[in-house]
PDB file of C-alpha atoms in Angstrom:
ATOM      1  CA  UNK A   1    -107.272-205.617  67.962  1.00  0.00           C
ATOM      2  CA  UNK A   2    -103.576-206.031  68.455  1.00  0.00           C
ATOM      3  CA  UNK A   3    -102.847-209.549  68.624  1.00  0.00           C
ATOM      4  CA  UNK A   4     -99.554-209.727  69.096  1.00  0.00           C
ATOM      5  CA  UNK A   5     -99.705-207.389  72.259  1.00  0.00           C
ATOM      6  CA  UNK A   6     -97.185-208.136  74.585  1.00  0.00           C
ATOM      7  CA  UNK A   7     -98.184-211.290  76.756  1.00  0.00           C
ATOM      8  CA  UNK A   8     -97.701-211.445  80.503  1.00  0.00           C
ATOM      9  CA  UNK A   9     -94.112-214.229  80.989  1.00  0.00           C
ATOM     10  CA  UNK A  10     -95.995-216.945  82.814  1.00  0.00           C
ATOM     11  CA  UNK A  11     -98.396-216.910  79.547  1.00  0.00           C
ATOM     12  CA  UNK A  12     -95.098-216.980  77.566  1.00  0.00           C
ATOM     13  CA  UNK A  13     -94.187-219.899  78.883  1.00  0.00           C
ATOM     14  CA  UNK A  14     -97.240-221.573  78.971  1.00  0.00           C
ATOM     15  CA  UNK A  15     -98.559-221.471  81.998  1.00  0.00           C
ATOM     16  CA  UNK A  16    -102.557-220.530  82.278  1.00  0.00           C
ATOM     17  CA  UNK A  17    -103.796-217.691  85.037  1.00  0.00           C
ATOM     18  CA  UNK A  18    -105.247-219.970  86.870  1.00  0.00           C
ATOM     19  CA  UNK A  19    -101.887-222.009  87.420  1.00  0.00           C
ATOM     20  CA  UNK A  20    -100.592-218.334  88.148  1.00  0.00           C
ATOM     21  CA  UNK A  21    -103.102-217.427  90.535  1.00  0.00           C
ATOM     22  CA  UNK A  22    -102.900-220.779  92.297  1.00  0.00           C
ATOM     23  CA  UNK A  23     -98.818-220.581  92.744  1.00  0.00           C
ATOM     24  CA  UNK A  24     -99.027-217.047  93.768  1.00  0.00           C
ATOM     25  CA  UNK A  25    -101.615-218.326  96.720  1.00  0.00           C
ATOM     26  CA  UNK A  26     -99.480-221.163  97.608  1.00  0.00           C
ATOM     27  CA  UNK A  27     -96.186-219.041  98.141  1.00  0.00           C
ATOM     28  CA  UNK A  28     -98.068-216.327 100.036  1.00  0.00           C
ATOM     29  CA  UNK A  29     -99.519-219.116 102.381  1.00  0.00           C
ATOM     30  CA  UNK A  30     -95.710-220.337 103.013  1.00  0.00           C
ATOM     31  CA  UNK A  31     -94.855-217.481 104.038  1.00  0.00           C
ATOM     32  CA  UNK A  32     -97.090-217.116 107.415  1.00  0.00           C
ATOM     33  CA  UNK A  33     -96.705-216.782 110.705  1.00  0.00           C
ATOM     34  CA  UNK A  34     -97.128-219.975 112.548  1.00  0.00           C
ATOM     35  CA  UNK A  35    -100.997-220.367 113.900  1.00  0.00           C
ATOM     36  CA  UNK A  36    -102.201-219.239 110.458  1.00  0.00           C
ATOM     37  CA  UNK A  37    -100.049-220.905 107.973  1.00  0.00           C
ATOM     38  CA  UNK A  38    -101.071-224.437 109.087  1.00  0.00           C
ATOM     39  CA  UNK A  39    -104.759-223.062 109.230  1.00  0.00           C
ATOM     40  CA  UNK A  40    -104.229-222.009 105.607  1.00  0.00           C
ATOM     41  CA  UNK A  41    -102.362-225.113 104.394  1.00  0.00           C
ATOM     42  CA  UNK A  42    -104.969-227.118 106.122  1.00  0.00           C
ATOM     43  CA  UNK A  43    -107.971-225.198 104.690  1.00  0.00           C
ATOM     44  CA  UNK A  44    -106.533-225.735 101.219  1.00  0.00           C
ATOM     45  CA  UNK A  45    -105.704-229.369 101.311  1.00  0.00           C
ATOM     46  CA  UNK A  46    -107.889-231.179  98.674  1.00  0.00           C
ATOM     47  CA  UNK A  47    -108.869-235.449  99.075  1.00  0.00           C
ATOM     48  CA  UNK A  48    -110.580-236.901  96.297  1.00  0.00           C
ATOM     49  CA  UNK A  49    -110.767-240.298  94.724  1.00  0.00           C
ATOM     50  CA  UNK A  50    -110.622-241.350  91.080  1.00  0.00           C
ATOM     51  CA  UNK A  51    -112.505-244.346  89.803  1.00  0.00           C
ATOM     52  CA  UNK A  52    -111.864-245.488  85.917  1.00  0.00           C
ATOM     53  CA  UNK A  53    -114.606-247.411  84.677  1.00  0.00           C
ATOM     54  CA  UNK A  54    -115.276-250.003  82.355  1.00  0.00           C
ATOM     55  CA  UNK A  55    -117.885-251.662  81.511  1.00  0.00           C
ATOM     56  CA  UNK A  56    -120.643-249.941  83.205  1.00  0.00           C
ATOM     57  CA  UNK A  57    -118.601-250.787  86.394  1.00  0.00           C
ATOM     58  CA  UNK A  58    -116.014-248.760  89.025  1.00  0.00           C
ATOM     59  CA  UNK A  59    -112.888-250.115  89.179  1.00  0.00           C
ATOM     60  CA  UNK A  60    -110.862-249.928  92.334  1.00  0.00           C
ATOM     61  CA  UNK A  61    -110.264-246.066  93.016  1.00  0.00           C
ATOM     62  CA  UNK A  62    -107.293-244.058  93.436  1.00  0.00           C
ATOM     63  CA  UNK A  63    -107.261-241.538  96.579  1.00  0.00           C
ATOM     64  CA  UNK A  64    -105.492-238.551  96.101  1.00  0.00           C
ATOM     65  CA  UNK A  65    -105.051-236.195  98.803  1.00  0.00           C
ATOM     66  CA  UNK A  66    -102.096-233.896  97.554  1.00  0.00           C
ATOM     67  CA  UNK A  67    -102.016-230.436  99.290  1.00  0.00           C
ATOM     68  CA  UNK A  68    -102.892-228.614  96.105  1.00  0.00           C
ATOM     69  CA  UNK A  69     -99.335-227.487  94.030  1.00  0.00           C
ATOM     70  CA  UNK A  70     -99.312-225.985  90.690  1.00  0.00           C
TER      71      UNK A  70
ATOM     72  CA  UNK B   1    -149.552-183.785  54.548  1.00  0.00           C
ATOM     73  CA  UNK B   2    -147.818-181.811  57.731  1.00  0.00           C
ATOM     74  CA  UNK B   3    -148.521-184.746  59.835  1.00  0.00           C
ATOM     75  CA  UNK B   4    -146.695-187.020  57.341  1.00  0.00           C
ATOM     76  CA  UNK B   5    -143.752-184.949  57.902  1.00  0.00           C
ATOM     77  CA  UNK B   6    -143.402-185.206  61.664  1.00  0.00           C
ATOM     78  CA  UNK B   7    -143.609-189.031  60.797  1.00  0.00           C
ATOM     79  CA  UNK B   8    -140.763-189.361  58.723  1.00  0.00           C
ATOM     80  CA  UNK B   9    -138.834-186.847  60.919  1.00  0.00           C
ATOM     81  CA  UNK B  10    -139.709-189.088  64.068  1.00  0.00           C
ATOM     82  CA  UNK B  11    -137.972-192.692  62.450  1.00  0.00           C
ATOM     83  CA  UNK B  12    -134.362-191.288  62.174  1.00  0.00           C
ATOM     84  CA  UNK B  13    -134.142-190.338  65.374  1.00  0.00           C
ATOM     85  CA  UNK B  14    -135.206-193.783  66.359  1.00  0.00           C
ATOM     86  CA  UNK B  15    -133.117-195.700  63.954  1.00  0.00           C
ATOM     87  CA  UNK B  16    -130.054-193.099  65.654  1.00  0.00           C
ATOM     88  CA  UNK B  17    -130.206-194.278  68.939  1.00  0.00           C
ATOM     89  CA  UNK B  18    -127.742-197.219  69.710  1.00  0.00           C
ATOM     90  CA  UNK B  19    -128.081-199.671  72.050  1.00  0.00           C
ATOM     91  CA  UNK B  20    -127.866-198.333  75.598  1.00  0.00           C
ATOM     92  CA  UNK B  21    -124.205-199.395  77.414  1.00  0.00           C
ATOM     93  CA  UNK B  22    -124.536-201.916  80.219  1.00  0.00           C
ATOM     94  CA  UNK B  23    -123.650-199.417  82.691  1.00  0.00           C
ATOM     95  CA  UNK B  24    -126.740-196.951  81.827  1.00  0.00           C
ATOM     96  CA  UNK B  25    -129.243-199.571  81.794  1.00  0.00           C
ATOM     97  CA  UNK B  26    -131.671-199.467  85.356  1.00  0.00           C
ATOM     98  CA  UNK B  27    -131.349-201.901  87.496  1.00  0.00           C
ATOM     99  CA  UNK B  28    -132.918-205.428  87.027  1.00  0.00           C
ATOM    100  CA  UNK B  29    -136.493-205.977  88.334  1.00  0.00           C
ATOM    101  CA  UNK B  30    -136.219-208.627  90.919  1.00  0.00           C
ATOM    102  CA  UNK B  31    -139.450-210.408  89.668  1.00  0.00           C
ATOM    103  CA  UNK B  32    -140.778-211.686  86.526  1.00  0.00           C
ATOM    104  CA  UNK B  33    -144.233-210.039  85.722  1.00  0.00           C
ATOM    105  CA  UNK B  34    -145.498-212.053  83.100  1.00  0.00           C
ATOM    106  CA  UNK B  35    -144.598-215.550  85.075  1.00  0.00           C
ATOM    107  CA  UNK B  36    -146.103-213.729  88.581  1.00  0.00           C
ATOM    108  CA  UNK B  37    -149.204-213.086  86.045  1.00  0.00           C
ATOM    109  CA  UNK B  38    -149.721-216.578  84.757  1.00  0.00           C
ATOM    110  CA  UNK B  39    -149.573-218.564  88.000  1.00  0.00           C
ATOM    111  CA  UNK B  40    -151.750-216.332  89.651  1.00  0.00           C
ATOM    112  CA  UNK B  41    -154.120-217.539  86.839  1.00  0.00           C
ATOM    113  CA  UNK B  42    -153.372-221.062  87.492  1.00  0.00           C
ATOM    114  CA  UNK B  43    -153.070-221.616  91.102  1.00  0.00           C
ATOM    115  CA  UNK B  44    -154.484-218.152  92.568  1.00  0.00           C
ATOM    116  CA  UNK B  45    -154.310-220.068  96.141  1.00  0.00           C
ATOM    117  CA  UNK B  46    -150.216-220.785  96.287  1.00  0.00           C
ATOM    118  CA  UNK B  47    -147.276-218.164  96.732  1.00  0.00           C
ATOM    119  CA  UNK B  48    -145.691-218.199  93.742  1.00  0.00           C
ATOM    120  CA  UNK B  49    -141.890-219.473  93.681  1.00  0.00           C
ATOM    121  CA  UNK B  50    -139.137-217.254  94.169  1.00  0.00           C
ATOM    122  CA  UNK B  51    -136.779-217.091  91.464  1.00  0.00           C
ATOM    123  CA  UNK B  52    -133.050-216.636  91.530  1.00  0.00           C
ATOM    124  CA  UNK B  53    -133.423-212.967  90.504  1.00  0.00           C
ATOM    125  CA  UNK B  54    -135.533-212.423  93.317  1.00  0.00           C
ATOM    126  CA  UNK B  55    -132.606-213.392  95.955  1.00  0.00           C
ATOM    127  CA  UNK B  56    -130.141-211.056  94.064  1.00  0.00           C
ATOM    128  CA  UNK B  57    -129.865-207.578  95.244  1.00  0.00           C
ATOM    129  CA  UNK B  58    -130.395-204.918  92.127  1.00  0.00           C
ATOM    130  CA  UNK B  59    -127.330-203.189  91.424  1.00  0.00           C
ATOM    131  CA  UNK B  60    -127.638-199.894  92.320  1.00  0.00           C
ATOM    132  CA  UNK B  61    -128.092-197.366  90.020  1.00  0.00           C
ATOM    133  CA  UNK B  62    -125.434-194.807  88.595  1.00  0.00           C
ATOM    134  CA  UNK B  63    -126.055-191.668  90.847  1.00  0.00           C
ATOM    135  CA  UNK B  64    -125.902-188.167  88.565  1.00  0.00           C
ATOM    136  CA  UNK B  65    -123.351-186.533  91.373  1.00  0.00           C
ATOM    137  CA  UNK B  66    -120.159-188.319  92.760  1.00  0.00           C
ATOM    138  CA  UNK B  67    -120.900-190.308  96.362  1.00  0.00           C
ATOM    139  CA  UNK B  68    -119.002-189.683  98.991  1.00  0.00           C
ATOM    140  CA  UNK B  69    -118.296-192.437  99.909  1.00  0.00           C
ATOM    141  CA  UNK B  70    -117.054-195.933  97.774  1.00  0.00           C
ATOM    142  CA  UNK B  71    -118.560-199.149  98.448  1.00  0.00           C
ATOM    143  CA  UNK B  72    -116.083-202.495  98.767  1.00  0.00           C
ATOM    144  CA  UNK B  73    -116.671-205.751  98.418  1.00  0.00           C
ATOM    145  CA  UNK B  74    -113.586-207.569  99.119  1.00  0.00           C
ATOM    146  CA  UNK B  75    -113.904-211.548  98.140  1.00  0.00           C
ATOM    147  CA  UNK B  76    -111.714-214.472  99.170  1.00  0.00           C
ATOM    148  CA  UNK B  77    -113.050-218.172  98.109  1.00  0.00           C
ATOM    149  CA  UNK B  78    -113.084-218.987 101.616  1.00  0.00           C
ATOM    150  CA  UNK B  79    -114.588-216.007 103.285  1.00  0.00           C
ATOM    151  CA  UNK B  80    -116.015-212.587 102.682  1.00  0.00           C
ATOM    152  CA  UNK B  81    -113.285-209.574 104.179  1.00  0.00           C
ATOM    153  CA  UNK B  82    -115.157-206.795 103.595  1.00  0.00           C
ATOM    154  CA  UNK B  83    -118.949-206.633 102.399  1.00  0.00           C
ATOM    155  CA  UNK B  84    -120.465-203.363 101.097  1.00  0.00           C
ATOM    156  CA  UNK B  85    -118.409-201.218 103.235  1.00  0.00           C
ATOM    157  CA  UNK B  86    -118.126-197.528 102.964  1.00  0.00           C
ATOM    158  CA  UNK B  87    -114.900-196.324 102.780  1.00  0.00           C
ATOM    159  CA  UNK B  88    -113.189-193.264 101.584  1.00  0.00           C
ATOM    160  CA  UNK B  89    -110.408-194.879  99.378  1.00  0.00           C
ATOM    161  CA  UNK B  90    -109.192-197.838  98.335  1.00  0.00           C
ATOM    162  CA  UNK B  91    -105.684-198.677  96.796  1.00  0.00           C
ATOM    163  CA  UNK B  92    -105.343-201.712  94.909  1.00  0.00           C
ATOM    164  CA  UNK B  93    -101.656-203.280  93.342  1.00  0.00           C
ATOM    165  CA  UNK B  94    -102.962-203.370  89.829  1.00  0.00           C
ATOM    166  CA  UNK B  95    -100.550-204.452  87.607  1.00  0.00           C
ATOM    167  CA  UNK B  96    -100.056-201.207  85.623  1.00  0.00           C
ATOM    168  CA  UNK B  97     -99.224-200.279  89.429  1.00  0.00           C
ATOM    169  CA  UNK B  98    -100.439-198.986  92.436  1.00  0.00           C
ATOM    170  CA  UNK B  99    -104.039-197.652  91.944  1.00  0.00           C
ATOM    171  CA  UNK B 100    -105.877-194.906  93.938  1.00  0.00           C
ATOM    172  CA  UNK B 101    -109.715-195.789  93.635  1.00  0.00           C
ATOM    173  CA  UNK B 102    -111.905-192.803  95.070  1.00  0.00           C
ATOM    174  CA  UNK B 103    -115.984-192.442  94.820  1.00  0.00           C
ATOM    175  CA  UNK B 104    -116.951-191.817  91.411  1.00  0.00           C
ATOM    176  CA  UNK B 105    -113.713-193.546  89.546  1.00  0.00           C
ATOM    177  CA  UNK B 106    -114.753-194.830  86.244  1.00  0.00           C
ATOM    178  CA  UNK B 107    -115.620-198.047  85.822  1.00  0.00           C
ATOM    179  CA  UNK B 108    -112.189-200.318  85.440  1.00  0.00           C
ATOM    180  CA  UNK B 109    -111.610-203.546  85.123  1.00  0.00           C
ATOM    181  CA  UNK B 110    -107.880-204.504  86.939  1.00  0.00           C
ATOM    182  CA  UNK B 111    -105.922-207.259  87.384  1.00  0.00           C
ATOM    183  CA  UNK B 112    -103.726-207.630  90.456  1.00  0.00           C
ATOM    184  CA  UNK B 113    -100.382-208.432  91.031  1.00  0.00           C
ATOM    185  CA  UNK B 114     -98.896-209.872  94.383  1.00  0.00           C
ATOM    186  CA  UNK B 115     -99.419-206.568  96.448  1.00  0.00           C
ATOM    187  CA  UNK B 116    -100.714-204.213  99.237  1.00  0.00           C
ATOM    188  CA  UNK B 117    -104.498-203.567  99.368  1.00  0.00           C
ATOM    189  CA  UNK B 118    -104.867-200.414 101.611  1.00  0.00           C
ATOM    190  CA  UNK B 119    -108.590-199.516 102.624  1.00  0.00           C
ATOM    191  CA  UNK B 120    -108.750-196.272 103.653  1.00  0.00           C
ATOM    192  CA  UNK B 121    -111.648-195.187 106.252  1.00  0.00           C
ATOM    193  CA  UNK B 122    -111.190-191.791 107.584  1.00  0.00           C
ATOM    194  CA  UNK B 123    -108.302-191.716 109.701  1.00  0.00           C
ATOM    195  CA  UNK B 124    -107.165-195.682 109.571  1.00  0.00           C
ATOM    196  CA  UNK B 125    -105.623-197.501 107.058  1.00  0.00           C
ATOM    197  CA  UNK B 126    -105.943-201.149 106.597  1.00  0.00           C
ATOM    198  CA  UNK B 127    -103.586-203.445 104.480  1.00  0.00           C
ATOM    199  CA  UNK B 128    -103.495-206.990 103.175  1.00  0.00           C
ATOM    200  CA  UNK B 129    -101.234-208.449 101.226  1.00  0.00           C
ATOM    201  CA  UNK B 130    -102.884-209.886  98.470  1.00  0.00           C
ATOM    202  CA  UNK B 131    -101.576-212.878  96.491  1.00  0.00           C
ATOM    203  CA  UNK B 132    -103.343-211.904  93.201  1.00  0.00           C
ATOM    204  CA  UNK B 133    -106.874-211.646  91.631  1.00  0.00           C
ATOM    205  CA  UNK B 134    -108.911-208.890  90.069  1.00  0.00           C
ATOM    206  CA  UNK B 135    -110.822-205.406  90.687  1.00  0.00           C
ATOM    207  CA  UNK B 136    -113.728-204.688  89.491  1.00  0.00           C
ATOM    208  CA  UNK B 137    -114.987-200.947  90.180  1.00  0.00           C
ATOM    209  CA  UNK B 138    -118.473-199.981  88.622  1.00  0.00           C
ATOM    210  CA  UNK B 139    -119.655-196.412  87.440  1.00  0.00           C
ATOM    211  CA  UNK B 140    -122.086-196.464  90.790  1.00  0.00           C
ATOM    212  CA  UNK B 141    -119.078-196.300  93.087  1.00  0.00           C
ATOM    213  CA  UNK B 142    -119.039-199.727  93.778  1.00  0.00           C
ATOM    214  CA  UNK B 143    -115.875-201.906  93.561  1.00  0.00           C
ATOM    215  CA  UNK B 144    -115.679-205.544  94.066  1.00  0.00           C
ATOM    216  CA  UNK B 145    -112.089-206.940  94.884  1.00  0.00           C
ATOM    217  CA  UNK B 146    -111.533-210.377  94.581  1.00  0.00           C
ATOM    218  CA  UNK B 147    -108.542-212.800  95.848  1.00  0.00           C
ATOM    219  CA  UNK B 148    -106.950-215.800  95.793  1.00  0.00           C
ATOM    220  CA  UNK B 149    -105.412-215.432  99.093  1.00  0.00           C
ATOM    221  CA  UNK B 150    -104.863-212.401 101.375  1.00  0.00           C
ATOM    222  CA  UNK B 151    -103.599-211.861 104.864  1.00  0.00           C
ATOM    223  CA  UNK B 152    -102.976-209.115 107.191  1.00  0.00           C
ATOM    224  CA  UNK B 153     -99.550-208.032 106.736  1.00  0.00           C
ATOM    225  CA  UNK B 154     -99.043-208.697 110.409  1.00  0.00           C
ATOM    226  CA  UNK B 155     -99.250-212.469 109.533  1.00  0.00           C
ATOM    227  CA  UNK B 156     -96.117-212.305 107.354  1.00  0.00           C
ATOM    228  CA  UNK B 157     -93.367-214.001 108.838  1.00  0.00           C
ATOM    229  CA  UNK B 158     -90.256-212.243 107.298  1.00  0.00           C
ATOM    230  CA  UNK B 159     -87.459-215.011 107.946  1.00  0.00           C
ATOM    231  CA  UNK B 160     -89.493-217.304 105.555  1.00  0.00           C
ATOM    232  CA  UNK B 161     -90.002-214.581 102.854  1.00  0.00           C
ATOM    233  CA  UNK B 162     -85.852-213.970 102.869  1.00  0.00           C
ATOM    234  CA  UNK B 163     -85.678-217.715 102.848  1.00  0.00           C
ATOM    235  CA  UNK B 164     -87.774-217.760 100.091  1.00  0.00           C
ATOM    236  CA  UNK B 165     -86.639-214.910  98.054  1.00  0.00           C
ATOM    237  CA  UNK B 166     -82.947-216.445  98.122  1.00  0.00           C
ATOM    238  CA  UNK B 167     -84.516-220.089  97.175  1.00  0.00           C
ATOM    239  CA  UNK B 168     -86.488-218.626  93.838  1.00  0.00           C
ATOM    240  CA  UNK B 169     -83.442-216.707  92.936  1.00  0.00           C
ATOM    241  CA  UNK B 170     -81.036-219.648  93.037  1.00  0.00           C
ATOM    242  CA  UNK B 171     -83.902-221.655  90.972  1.00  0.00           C
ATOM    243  CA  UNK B 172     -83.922-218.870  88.670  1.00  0.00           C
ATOM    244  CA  UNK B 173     -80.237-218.837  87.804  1.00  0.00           C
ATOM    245  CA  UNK B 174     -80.384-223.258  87.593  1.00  0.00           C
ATOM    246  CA  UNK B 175     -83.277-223.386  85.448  1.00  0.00           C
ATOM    247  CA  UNK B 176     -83.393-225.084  82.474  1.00  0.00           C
ATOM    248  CA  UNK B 177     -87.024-224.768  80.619  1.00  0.00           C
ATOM    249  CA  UNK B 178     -89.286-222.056  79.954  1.00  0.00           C
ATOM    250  CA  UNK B 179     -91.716-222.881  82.562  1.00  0.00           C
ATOM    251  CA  UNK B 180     -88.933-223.609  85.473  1.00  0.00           C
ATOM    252  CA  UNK B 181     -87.690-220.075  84.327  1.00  0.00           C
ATOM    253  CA  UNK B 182     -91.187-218.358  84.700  1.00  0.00           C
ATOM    254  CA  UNK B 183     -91.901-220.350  88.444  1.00  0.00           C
ATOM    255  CA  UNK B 184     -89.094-219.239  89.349  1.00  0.00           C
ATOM    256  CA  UNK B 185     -89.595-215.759  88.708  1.00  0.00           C
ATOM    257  CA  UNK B 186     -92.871-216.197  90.201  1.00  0.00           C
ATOM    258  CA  UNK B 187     -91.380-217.196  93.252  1.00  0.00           C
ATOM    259  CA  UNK B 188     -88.994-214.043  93.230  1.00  0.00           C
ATOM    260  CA  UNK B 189     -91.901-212.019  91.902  1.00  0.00           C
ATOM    261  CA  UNK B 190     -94.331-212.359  95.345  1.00  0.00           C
ATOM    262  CA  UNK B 191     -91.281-212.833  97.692  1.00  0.00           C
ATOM    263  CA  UNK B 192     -90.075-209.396  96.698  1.00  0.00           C
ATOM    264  CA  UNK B 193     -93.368-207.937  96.901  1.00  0.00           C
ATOM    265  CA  UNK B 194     -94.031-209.812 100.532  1.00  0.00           C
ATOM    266  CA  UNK B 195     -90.801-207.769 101.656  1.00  0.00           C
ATOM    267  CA  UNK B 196     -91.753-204.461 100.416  1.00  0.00           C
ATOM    268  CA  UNK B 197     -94.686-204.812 101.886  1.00  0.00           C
ATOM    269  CA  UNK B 198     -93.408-205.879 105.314  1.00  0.00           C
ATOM    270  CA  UNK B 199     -90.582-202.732 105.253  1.00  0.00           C
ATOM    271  CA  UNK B 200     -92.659-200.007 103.288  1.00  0.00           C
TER     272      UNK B 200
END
């Protein structure tokens, strides 16, 4: 199989599809009319909270609740 | 010593049949026999429980003549567009291009670029724009079209796609690294597809 077929630029650079596919989404959604782009930027925010732990125990965690980018 | 004969005729037939493709191969039973078999043996009293298969719809089999009509499936994460509806034609922005996808089209595999997805259903025409994503279209006439992100184009506020356009191309002509170079032309990439698809 040809191996050395020519790669898409993003993959050039070293960017995955999935990094792709998630700018492309997040460029689209800026670009909305006004009732629907805060319903989309609001639909895709992401919260979640990291914990490291040591020990067997939690330590104090880390909320992050970036609007997904990249 | 005839019968012998049709014997040995009879194996290399057998040993030249290959392995049937995925596509010719009927469609899945939705139960398990041999499990249905052995609880009934064990606990004759109970319904037996239902297994994933059993929630799953069989794919449909490859008709011998061409349907009239294709069958879309159009995914988002968030929601389901369009769920086995017959249309006439769909056209999807692969990105070898724009691709015309009629009943009986052979079974592709497509990836999208930032584009137009026009369903066509006798005399209307609907379009999203879709960010970017894949199409998969079976040898049954069934295609399943799945995205990241896609809007009516009606929801496209053009202002914001110039502004945009004119942003990623400045970012293109500052950037330094490979991978500032290739979000930039990203960015230039779906802006200039938003706009065609707002004034074509």
């Amino acid at each position: 199989m040809a191996s050395n077929a020519a790669v898409p630029f993003w993959r050039a650079a070293g960017m995955t599809y999935i990094t792709y596919s998630n700018i492309c989404a997040n460029l689209v959604r800026n670009c909305l009319k006004e009732p629907y782009k805060t319903e989309a930027l609001a639909r895709e925010k992401v919260h979640f909270s990291i914990s490291k732990w040591t020990d067997g125990k939690p330590e104090k965690p880390t909320l992050r609740s970036d609007s997904p980018v990249e | 010593m005839l019968r012998r004969a049709s014997g040995l005729l009879a194996r290399p037939i057998l040993a030249a049949r290959a392995r049937p493709f995925s596509t010719d191969l009927p469609a899945a039973q939705t139960a398990d026999a041999t499990f249905l078999e052995a609880w009934k043996k064990v606990i004759p009293n109970m319904d037996p429980p239902k297994t994933p298969l059993s929630f799953m719809q069989p794919r449909p089999p490859t008709p011998s003549s061409i349907p009239s009509k294709l069958t879309v499936n159009f995914v988002l994460p968030y929601a389901s567009e369009l769920a086995t509806k017959e249309v006439d034609m769909v056209i999807v922005p692969a990105t070898t291009g724009q691709m015309g996808v009629l009943p009986g089209h052979v079974a592709t595999i497509a990836e999208l670029k930032p584009g137009v997805l026009s369903v066509h259903e006798g005399n209307e025409v609907t379009k999203y724009f879709i960010s970017s994503g894949f199409a998969f279209i079976h040898a049954n006439s069934f295609a399943d079209v799945i995205a990241v992100e896609a809007v009516p184009l009606d929801r496209i506020d053009a202002s914001l796609v110039q502004k945009g356009l004119a942003e990623f191309t400045q970012k293109l002509s500052s950037a330094t690294t490979d991978l500032e170079k290739a979000e930039a032309q990203i960015g230039i990439d779906v802006h200039s597809a938003l706009n065609s698809a707002l004034t074509g």
